[in-house]
XYZ file of C-alpha atoms in Angstrom:
364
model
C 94.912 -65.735 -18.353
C 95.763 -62.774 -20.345
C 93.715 -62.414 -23.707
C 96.475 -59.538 -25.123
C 99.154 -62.555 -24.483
C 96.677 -65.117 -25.932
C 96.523 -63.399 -28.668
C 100.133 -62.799 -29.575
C 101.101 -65.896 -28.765
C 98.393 -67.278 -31.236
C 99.593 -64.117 -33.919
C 103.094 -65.685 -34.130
C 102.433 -69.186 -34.354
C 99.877 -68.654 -37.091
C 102.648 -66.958 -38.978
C 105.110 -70.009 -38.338
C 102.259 -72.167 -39.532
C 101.847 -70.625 -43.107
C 105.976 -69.718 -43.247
C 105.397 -66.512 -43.187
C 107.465 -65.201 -40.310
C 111.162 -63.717 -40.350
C 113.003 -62.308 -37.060
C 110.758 -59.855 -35.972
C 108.051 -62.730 -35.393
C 110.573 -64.540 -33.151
C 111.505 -61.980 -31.164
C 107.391 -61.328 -30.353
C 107.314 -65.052 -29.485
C 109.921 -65.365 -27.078
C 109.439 -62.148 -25.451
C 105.755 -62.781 -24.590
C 106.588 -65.678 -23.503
C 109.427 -65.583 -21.390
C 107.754 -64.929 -18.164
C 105.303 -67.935 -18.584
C 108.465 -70.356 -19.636
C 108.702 -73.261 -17.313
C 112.296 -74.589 -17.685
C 115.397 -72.676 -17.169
C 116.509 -73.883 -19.811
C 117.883 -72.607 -23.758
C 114.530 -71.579 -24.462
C 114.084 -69.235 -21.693
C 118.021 -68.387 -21.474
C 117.366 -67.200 -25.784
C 114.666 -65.251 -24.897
C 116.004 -63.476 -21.941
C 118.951 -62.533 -24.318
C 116.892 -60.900 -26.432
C 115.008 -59.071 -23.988
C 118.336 -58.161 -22.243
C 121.299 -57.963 -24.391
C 124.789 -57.260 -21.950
C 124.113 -60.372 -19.770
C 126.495 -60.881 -16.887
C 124.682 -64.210 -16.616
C 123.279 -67.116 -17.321
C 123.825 -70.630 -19.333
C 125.811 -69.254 -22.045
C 127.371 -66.660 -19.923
C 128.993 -69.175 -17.531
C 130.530 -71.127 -19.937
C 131.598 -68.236 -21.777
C 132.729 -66.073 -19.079
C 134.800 -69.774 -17.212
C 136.791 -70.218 -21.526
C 137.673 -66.298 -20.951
C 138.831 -66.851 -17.339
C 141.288 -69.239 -18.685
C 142.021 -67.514 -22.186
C 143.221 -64.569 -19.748
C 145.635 -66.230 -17.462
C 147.435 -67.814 -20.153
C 147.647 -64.231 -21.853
C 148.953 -62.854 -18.233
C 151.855 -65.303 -18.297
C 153.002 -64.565 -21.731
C 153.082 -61.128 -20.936
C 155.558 -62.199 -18.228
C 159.136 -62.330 -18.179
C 159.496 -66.088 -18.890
C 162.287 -68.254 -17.420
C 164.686 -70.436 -19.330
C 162.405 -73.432 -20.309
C 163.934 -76.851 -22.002
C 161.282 -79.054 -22.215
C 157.428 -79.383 -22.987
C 156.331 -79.732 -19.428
C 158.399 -76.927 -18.150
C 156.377 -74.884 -20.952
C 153.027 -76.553 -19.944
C 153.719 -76.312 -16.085
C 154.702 -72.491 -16.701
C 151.753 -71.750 -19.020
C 149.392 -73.054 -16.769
C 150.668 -71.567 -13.766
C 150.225 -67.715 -12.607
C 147.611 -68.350 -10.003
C 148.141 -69.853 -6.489
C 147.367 -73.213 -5.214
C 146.557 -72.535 -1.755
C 144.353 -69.195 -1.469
C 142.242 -68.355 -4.540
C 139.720 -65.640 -4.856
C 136.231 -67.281 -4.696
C 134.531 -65.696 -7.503
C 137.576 -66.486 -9.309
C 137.647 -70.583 -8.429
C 133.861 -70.743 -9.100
C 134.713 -69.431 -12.612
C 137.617 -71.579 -13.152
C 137.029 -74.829 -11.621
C 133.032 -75.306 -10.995
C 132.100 -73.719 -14.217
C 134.879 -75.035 -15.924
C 134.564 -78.604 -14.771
C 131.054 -78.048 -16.172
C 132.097 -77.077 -19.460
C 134.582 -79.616 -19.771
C 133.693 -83.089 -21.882
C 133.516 -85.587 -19.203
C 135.645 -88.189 -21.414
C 139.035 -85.547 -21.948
C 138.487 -85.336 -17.941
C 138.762 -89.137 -17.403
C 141.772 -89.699 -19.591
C 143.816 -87.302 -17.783
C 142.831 -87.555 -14.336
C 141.097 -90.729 -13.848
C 138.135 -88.702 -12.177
C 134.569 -88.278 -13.485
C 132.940 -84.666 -12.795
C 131.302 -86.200 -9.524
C 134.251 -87.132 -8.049
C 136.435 -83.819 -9.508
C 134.014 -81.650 -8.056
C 133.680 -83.749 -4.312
C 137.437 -83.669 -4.200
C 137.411 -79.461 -4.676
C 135.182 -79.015 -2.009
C 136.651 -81.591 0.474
C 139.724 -80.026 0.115
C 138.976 -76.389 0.115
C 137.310 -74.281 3.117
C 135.531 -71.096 2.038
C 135.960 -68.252 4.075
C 134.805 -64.529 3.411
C 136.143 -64.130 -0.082
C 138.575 -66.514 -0.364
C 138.597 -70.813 -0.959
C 141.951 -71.844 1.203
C 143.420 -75.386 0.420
C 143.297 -77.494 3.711
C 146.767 -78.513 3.723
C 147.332 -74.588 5.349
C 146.144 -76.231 8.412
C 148.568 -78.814 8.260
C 151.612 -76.436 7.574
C 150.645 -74.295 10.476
C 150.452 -77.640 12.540
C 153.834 -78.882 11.224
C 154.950 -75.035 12.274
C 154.197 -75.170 15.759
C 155.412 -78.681 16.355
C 158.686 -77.405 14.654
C 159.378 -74.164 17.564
C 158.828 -76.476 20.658
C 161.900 -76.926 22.349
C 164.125 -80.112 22.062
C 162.231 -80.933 18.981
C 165.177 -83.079 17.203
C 165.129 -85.103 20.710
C 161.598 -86.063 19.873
C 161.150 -89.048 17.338
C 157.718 -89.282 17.486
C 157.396 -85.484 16.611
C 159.894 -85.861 13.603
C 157.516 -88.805 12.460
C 154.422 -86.975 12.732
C 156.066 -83.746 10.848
C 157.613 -86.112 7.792
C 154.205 -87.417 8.019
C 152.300 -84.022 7.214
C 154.996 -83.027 4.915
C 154.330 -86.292 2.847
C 150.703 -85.472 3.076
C 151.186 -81.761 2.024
C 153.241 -82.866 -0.821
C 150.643 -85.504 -1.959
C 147.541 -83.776 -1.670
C 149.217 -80.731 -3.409
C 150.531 -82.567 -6.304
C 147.316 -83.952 -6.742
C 144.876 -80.920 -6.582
C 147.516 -78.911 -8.715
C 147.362 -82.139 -11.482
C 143.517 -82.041 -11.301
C 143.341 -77.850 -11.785
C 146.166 -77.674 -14.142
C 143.396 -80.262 -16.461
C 140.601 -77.892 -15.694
C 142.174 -75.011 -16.786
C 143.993 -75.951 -19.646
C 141.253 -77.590 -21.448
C 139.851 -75.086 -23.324
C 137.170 -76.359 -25.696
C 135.714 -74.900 -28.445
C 132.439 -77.102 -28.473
C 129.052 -74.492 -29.096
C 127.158 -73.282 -25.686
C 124.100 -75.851 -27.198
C 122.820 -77.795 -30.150
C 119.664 -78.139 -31.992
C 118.615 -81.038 -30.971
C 118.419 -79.920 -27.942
C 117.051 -76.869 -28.549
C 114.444 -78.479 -30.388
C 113.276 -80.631 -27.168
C 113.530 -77.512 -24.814
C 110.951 -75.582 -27.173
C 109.033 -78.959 -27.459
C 109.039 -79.449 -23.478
C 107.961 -75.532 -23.247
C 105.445 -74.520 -24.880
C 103.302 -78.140 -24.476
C 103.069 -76.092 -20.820
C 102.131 -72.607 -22.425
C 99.958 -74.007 -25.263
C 97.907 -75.949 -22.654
C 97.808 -72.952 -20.247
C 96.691 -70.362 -23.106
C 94.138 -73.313 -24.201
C 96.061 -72.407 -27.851
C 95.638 -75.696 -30.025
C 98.644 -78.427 -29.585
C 99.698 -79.074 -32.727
C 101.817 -75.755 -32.729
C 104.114 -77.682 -30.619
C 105.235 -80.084 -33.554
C 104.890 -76.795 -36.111
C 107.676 -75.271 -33.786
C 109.610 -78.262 -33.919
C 108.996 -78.852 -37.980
C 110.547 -75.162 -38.544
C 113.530 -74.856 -36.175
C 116.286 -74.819 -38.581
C 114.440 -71.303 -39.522
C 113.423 -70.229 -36.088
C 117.290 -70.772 -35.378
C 118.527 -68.520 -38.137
C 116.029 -66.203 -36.439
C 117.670 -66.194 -32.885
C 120.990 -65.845 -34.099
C 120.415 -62.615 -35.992
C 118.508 -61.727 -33.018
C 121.743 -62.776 -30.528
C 123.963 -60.804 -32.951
C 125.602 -57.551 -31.275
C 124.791 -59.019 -27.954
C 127.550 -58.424 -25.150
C 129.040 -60.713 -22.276
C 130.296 -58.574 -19.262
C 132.772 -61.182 -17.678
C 133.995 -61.036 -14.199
C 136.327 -58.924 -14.467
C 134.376 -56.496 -16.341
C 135.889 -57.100 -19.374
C 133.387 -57.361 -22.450
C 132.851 -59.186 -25.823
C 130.922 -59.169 -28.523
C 128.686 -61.896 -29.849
C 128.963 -61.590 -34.081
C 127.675 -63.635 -37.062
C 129.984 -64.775 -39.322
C 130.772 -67.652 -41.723
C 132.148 -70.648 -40.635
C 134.404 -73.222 -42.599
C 136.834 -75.676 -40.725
C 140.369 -74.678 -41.990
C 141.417 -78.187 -43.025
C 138.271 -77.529 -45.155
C 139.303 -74.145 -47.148
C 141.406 -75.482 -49.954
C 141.912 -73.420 -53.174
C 141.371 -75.024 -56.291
C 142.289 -73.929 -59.747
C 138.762 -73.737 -60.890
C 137.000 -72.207 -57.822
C 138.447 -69.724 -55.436
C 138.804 -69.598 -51.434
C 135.464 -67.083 -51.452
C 133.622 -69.206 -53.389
C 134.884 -72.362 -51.174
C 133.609 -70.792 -48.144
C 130.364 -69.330 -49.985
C 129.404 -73.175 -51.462
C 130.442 -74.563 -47.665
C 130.837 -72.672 -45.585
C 127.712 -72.578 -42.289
C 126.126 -69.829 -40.222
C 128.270 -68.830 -36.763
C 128.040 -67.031 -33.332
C 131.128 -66.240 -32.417
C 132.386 -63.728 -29.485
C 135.278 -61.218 -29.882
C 137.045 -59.788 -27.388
C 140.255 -57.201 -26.154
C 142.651 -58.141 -23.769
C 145.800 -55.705 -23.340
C 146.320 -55.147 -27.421
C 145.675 -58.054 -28.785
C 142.158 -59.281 -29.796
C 140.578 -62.738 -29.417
C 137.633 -64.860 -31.088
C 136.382 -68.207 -30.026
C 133.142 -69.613 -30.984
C 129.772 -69.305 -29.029
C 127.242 -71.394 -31.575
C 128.446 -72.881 -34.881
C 125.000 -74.210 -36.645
C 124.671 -76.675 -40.046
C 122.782 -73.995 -41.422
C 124.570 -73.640 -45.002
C 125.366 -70.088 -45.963
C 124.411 -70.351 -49.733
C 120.676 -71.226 -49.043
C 120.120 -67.885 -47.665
C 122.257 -65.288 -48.555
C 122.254 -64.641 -52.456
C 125.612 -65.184 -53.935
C 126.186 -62.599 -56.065
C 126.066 -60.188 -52.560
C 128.189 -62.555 -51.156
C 131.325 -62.292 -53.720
C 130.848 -58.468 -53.733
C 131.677 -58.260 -49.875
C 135.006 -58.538 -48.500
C 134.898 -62.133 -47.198
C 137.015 -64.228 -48.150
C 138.628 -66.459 -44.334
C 136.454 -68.423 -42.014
C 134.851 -66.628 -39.003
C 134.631 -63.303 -40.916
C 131.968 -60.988 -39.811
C 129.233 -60.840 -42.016
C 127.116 -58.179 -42.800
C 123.178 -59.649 -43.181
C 122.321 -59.873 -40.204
C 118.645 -60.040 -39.829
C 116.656 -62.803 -41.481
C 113.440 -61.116 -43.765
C 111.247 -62.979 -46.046
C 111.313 -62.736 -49.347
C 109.084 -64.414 -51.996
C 108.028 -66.852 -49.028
C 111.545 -67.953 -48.458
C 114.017 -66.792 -45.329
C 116.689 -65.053 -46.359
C 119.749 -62.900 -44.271
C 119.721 -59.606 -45.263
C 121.819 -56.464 -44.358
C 120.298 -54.250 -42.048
C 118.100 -51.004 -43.086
């Protein structure tokens, strides 16, 4: 047992004790930490964030990186010439098209279909496909082989059958071959139809649901450091005082996760920002208050992560918290900055004490 680690350890929780600790106290806490955390869980994912800022993976970075996978092809096909469409399933069928059914990259159907079958709400997949994420996933892989750097559908097998059955001689003589070729073509068609249903679900379904929540986060940091406290022999009751300040230790993190980068899989990049968060439904000018003051008086705390695809730019939301904006940033700052829509970057982003309570603060 390290007595340097002891000790900071002990330094930080002392200071979350008595309320007296801002960003800077967090970041010593999870850093020291991190290599002694048990669980790969949010806990350990948060701290290795901090520690390493451009992550190319990871919890958050799978679900991010399988939403931008998606976001992309359904730019790519609106950057296509786009045929004559009448109806609203010609428009969904074409949207959701621009990849192929039978050979797909393998890095690219992990990102799609694994990680986006995980990031998909179990319930949206049951209404439209009848299949939990058990039985979505077990059809994938009994109907895909991998090989080298490609998944290939296992109907190919059948076509290439149904190929060499067709160029043996006298083969409209043959009954029992024309049987067994309708046969395979029925089975083509209906195992097709049903993978391309199931994928079209996966990939369309684009939710905008945050990467955790605080109750969870709350029992990761719980089910953590009982294991460190007990291994440092550091006193167990800083397990509840972690728990009894997380709304703070979570403004914390996310001015420590602002300006962090996601490299996606196709090297591509975006930007995790703070901003202020209001649903739209929500932002409704009145004659006695204005939209700024709306959004200042309601409006929450926000990760959210920007990206650039071609010349258009995109936001969608990595972590929107309850955290009201008007208990720590002082108004009067607030109405002098131009912010006045939901998801607007904000500009105090690192969270200071001052006279004993947390507030955001610009940077200096």
């Amino acid at each position: 047992m390290s007595i340097k680690i002891k000790q900071a350890l002990t330094e930080s929780l002392i200071k979350i004790e008595k309320k007296d600790f801002d960003e800077g106290t967090i970041r010593t806490l999870l850093i020291v930490s991190r290599e002694y955390l048990k669980y790969d869980g949010l806990v350990k994912e948060l701290a290795h964030f901090i520690a390493h800022p451009k992550r190319n993976r990871g919890i958050f970075h799978k679900k991010v990186n399988s939403r931008y996978a998606k976001f992309k092809l359904l730019d790519e096909q609106l950057l296509k010439k786009q045929p004559e469409i009448k109806t609203e399933e010609e428009l969904s069928d074409y949207m959701l098209g621009g990849i192929d059914l039978e050979k797909v990259e393998s890095k690219l159907f992990n990102i799609l279909y694994f990680d986006g079958l995980d990031d998909l709400p179990e319930s949206h997949l049951i209404k439209y496909t009848g299949f939990t994420k058990a039985q979505a996933e077990k059809t994938l892989k009994e109907n895909y082989t991998k090989k080298e750097n490609f998944y290939y559908l296992n109907t190919l097998r059948t076509k290439k059958m149904i190929s060499l059955l067709q160029e043996l001689p006298n083969i409209n003589e043959d009954k029992e071959i024309q049987k067994s070729i309708l046969q395979g073509q029925e089975l083509i068609r209906k195992v097709n139809s049903s993978i391309d249903s199931l994928q079209k679900v996966i990939r369309g379904a684009i939710h905008f649901h945050s990467v955790f929540d605080t109750n969870s986060l709350t029992s990761d940091f719980e089910n953590n450091f009982k294991k460190i406290l007990n291994e440092f022999n550091i006193d167990s009751k800083y397990t509840n005082i972690i728990t009894d300040n997380i709304q703070e230790i979570l403004i914390c993190l996310m001015t420590l996760i602002h300006d962090s980068i996601f490299e996606f899989y196709d090297k591509n990049t975006a930007r995790v920002y703070l901003c202020a968060y209001l649903e739209n439904n929500e932002i409704k000018e009145r004659e006695s208050i204005s939209q700024k003051e709306i959004l200042y008086e309601n409006g929450v705390l926000a990760l959210y992560t920007n990206y650039k695809f071609e010349s258009k730019s995109n936001s969608f939301p990595l972590f929107v918290s309850e955290i009201k904006l008007k208990n720590h940033i002082d108004k009067e700052d607030f109405m002098n900055k131009n912010i006045d829509r939901s998801i607007s970057e904000i500009p105090w982003i690192s969270a200071k004490r001052e006279n004993e309570k947390l507030k955001l603060k610009t940077y200096s």
